[in-house]
Short mmCIF file of C-alpha atoms in Angstrom, two decimals:
data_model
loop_
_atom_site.label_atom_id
_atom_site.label_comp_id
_atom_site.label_asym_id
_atom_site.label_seq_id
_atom_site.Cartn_x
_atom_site.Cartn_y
_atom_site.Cartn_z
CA UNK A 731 -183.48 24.80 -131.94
CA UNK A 732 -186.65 25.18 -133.60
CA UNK A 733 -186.78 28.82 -133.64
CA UNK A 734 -183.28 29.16 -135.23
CA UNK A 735 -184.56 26.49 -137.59
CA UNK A 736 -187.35 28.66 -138.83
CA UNK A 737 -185.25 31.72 -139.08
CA UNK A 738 -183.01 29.73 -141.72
CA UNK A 739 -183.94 30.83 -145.24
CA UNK A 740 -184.94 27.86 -147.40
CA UNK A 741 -182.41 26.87 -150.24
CA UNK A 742 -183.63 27.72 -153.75
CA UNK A 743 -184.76 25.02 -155.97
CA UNK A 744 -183.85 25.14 -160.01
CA UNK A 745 -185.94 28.16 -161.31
CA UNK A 746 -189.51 27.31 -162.26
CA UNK A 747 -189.18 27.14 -165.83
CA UNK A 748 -185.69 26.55 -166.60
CA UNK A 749 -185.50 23.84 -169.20
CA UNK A 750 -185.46 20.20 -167.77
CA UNK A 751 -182.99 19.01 -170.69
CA UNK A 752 -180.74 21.99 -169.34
CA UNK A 753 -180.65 21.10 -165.33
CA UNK A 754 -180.09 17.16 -166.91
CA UNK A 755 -176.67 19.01 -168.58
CA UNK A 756 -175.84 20.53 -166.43
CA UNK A 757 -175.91 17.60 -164.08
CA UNK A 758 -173.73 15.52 -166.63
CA UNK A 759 -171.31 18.31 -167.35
CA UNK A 760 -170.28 18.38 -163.76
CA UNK A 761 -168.73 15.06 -163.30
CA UNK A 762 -166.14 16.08 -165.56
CA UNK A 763 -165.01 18.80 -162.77
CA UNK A 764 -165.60 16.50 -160.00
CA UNK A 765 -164.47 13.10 -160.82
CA UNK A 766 -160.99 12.21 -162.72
CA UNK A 767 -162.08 8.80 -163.46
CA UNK A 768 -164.87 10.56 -165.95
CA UNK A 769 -163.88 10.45 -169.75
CA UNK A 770 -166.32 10.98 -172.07
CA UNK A 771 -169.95 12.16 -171.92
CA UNK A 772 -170.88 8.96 -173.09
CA UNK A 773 -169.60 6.80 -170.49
CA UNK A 774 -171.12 8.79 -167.58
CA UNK A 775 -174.81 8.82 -169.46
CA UNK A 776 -174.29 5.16 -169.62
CA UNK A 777 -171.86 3.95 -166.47
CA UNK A 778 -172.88 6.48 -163.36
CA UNK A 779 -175.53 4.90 -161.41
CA UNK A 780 -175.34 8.68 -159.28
CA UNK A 781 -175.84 9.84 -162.95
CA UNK A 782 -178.80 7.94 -163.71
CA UNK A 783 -180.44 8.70 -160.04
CA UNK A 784 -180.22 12.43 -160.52
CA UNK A 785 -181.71 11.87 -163.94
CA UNK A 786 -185.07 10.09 -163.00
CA UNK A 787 -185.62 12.34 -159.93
CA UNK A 788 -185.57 15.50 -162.36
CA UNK A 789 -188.23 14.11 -164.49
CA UNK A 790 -189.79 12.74 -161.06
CA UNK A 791 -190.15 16.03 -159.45
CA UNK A 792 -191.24 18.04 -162.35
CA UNK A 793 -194.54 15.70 -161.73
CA UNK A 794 -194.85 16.33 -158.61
CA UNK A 795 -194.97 20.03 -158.67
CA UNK A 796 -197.70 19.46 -160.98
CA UNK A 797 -199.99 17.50 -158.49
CA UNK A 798 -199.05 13.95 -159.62
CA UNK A 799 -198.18 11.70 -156.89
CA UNK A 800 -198.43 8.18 -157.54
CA UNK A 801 -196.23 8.21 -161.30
CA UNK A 802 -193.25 10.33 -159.68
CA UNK A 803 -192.97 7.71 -156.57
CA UNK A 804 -193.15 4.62 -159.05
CA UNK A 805 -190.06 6.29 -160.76
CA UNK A 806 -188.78 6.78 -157.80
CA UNK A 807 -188.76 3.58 -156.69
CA UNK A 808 -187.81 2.44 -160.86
CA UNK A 809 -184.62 4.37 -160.15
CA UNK A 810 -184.06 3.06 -156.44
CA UNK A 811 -184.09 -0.46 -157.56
CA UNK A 812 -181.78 0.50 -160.61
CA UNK A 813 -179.48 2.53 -159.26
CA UNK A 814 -179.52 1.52 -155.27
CA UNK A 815 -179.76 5.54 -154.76
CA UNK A 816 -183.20 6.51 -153.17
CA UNK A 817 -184.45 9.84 -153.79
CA UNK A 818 -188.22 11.35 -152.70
CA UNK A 819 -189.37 13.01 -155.63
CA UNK A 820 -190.87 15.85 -152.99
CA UNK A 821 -187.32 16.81 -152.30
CA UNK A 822 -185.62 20.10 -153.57
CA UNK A 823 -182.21 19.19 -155.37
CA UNK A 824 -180.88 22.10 -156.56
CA UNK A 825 -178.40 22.13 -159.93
CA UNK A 826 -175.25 20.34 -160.66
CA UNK A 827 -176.02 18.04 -157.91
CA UNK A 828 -173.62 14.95 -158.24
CA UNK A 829 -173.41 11.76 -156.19
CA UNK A 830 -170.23 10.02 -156.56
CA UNK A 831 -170.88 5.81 -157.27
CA UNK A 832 -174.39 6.20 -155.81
CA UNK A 833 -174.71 3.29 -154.01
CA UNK A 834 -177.24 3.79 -150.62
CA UNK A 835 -178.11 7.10 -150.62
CA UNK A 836 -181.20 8.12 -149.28
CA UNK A 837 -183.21 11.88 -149.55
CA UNK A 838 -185.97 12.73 -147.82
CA UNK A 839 -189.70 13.72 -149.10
CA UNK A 840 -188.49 17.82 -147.48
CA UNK A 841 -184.88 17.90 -147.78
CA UNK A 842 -183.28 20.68 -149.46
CA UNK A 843 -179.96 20.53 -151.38
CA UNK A 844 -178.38 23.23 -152.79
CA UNK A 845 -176.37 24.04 -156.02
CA UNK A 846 -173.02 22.21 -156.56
CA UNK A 847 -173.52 19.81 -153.97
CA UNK A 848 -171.37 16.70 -154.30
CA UNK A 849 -172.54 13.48 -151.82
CA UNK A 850 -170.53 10.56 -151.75
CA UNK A 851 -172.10 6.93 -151.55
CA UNK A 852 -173.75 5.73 -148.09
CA UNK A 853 -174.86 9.16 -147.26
CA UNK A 854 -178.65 10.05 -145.66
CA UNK A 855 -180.28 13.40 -145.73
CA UNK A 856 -182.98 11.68 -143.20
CA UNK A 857 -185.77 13.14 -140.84
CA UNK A 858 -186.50 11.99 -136.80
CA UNK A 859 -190.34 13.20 -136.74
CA UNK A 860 -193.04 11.85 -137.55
CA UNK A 861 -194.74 15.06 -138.18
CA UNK A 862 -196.01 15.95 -141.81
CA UNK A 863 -194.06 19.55 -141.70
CA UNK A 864 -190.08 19.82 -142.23
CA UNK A 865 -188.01 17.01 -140.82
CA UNK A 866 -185.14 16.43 -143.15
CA UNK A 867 -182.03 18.58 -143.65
CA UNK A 868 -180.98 21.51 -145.71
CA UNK A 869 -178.02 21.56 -147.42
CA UNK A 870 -176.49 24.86 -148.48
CA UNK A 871 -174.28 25.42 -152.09
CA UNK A 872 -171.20 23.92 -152.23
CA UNK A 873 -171.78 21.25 -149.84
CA UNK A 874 -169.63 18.06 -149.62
CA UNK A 875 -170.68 15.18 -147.48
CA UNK A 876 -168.25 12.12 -147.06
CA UNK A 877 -169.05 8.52 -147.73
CA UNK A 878 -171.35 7.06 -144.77
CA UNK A 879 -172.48 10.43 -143.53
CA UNK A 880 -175.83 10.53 -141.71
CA UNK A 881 -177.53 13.97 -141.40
CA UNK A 882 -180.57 14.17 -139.46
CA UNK A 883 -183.29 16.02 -138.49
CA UNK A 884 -184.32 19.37 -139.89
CA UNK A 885 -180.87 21.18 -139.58
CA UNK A 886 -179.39 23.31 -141.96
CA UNK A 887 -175.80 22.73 -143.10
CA UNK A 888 -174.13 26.13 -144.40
CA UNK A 889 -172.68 27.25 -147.49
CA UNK A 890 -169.67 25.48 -148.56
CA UNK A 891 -169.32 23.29 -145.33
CA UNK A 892 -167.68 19.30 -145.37
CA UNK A 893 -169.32 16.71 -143.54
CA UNK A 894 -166.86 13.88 -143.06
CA UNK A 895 -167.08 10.26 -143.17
CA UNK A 896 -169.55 8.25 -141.29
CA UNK A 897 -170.15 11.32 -139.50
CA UNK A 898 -173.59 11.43 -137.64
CA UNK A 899 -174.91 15.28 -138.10
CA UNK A 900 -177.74 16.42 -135.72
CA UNK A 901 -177.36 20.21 -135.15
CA UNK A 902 -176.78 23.14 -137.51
CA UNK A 903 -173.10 23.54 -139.13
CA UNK A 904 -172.32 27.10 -139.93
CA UNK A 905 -171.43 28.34 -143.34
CA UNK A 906 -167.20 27.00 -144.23
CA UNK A 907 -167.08 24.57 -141.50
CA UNK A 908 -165.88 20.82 -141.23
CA UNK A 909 -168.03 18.32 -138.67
CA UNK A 910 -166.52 14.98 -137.78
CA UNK A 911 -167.52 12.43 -135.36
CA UNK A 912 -170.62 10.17 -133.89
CA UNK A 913 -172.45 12.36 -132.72
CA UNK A 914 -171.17 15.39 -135.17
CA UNK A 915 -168.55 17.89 -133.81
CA UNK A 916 -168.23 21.57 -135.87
CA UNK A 917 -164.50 21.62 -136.29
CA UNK A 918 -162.25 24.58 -138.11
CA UNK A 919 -159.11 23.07 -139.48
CA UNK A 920 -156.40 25.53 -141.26
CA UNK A 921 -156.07 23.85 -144.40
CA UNK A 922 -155.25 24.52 -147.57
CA UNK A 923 -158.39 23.86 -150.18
CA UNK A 924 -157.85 22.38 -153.72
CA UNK A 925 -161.20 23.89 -154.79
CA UNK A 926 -162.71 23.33 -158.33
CA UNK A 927 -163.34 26.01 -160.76
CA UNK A 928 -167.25 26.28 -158.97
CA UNK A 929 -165.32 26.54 -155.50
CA UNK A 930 -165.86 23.05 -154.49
CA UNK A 931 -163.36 21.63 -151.96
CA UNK A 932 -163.37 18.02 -153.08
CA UNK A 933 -160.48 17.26 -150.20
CA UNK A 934 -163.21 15.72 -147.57
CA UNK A 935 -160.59 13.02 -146.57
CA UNK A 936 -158.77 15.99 -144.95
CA UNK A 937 -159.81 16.56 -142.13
CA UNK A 938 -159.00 16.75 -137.96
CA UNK A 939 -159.49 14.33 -135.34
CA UNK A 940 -160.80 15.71 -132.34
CA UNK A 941 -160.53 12.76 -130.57
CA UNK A 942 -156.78 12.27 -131.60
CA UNK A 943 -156.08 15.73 -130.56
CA UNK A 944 -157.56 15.55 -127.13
CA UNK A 945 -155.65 12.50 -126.51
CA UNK A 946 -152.32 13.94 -127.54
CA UNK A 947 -153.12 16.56 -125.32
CA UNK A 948 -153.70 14.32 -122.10
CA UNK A 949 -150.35 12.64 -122.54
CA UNK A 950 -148.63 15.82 -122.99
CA UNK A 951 -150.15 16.87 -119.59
CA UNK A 952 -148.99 13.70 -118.29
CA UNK A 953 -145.43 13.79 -119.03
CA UNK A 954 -145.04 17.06 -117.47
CA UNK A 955 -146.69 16.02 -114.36
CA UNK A 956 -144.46 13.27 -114.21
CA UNK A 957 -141.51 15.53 -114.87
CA UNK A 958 -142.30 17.76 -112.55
CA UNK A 959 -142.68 14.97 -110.23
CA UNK A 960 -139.57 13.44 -110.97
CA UNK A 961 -137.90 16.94 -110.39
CA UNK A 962 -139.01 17.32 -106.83
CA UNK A 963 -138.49 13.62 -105.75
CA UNK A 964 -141.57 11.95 -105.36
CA UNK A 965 -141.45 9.12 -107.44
CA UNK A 966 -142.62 5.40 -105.71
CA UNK A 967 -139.81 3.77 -104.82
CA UNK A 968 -140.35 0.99 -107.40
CA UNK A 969 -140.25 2.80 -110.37
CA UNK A 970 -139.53 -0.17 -112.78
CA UNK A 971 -142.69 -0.71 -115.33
CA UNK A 972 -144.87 -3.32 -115.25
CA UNK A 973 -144.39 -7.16 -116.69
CA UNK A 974 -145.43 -6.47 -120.87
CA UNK A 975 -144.97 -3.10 -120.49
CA UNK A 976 -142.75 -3.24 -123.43
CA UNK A 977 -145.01 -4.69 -125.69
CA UNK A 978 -148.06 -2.62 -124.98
CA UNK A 979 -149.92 -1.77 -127.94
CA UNK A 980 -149.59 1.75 -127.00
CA UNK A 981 -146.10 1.42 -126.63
CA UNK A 982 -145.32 4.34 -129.54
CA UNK A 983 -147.58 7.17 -127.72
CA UNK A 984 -145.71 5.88 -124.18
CA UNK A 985 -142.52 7.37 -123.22
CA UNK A 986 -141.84 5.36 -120.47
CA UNK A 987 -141.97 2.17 -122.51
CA UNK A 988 -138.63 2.30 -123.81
CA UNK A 989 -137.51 3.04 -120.41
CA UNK A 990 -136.06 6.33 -120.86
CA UNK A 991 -138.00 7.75 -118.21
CA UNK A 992 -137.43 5.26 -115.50
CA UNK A 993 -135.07 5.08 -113.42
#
């Protein structure tokens, strides 16, 4: 995994030189696009904690790539305390970065994020070394990762990929693809995206269940063993169902329970 690791090339941060007051704009601007709830300009300088995070990191990592250490991790930890969002001013946040309610988020010291990424509150770009190199994730443009996602490690999530919901992410997702699921599963679904003017895909709640699926599948297998058993006359001869069978829990997915099947 390491080798493929290395071969990934790193995201871009914002340019060096492009105006901090700008990237801050540009940060504020696109709530508008990716929150409804957002009115005025006003009330998200004032209201978004995510806002406010985003904010004090900028001013936090310009300091840091000029050799300060100790002032960018005091407003670091300013901000963390303020907003509950906890952001390592060594981290690479690329622009119109937006984290919707910003309450426990957590960024690594050598994560990268790229542009337009939108995280959702609970989420942790996190690292699983102790090791002084890379060991936190990389996030491509266009990113969306769902509320209570945990990525891991130093794994690179592609361009315009969806992380869903208390996922736990510990291996590379390629570029357009959906991972659900403890630990992470890549996924493909055929959907239909309601993407922003930037391309976003703000939809994360849509999304498959692999789990659900591979279930379904099992008791479709089963009821045509048991018709195909039933055809050729091997059936027990008690074939009534069990005391309570009627009022399993699982008695919607269970054919047999309204006693249609038996005989």
């Amino acid at each position: 995994m390491n080798s493929r690791i290395e071969r990934i090339a790193p995201v871009a941060s914002v340019e060096p030189g492009y105006p901090l007051w700008r990237c801050i704009g540009e940060d504020i601007a696109c709530v508008f696009a990716r929150d409804p709830a957002a009115r005025t300009r006003l009330e998200i300088i004032t209201t978004y904690p995510g806002v406010h995070a985003i904010l004090l990191y900028r001013v936090a990592h310009r300091l840091w790539q000029r050799g300060w250490r100790y002032l960018p991790r005091l407003i670091s930890y300013i901000g963390r305390i303020w907003t509950g969002v906890d952001i390592h001013p060594g981290a690479t946040i690329g622009r119109r970065f937006f984290i919707d309610h910003g309450a426990g988020v957590v960024i690594g010291e050598t994560a990268e994020v790229g542009d337009d990424v939108t995280l959702y509150h609970g989420v942790t770009l996190g690292g699983v070394s102790w090791s002084r190199g890379k060991r936190h994730p990389t996030l491509g443009d266009q990113v969306v990762v769902g509320a209570g996602a945990k990525i891991l490690g130093p794994i690179h999530i592609g361009r315009q990929a969806r992380v869903g919901a208390n996922s736990v992410v510990i291996a590379s997702v390629p570029e357009g693809r959906t991972v659900v699921g403890i630990p992470g599963k890549v996924v493909n679904p055929n959907r239909v995206t309601d993407a922003t003017a930037r391309g976003i895909d703000l939809d994360h709640h849509i999304i498959p269940d692999p789990m659900a699926d591979a279930v379904n599948c099992l008791l479709e297998r089963l009821n045509r063993l048991e018709r195909q058993v039933g055809r050729h006359h091997d059936l027990l001869e008690d074939t009534r169902p069990v005391p309570g069978c009627g009022v399993c829990d699982a008695q919607q997915v269970c054919e047999t329970a309204g006693g249609s099947e038996w005989r």
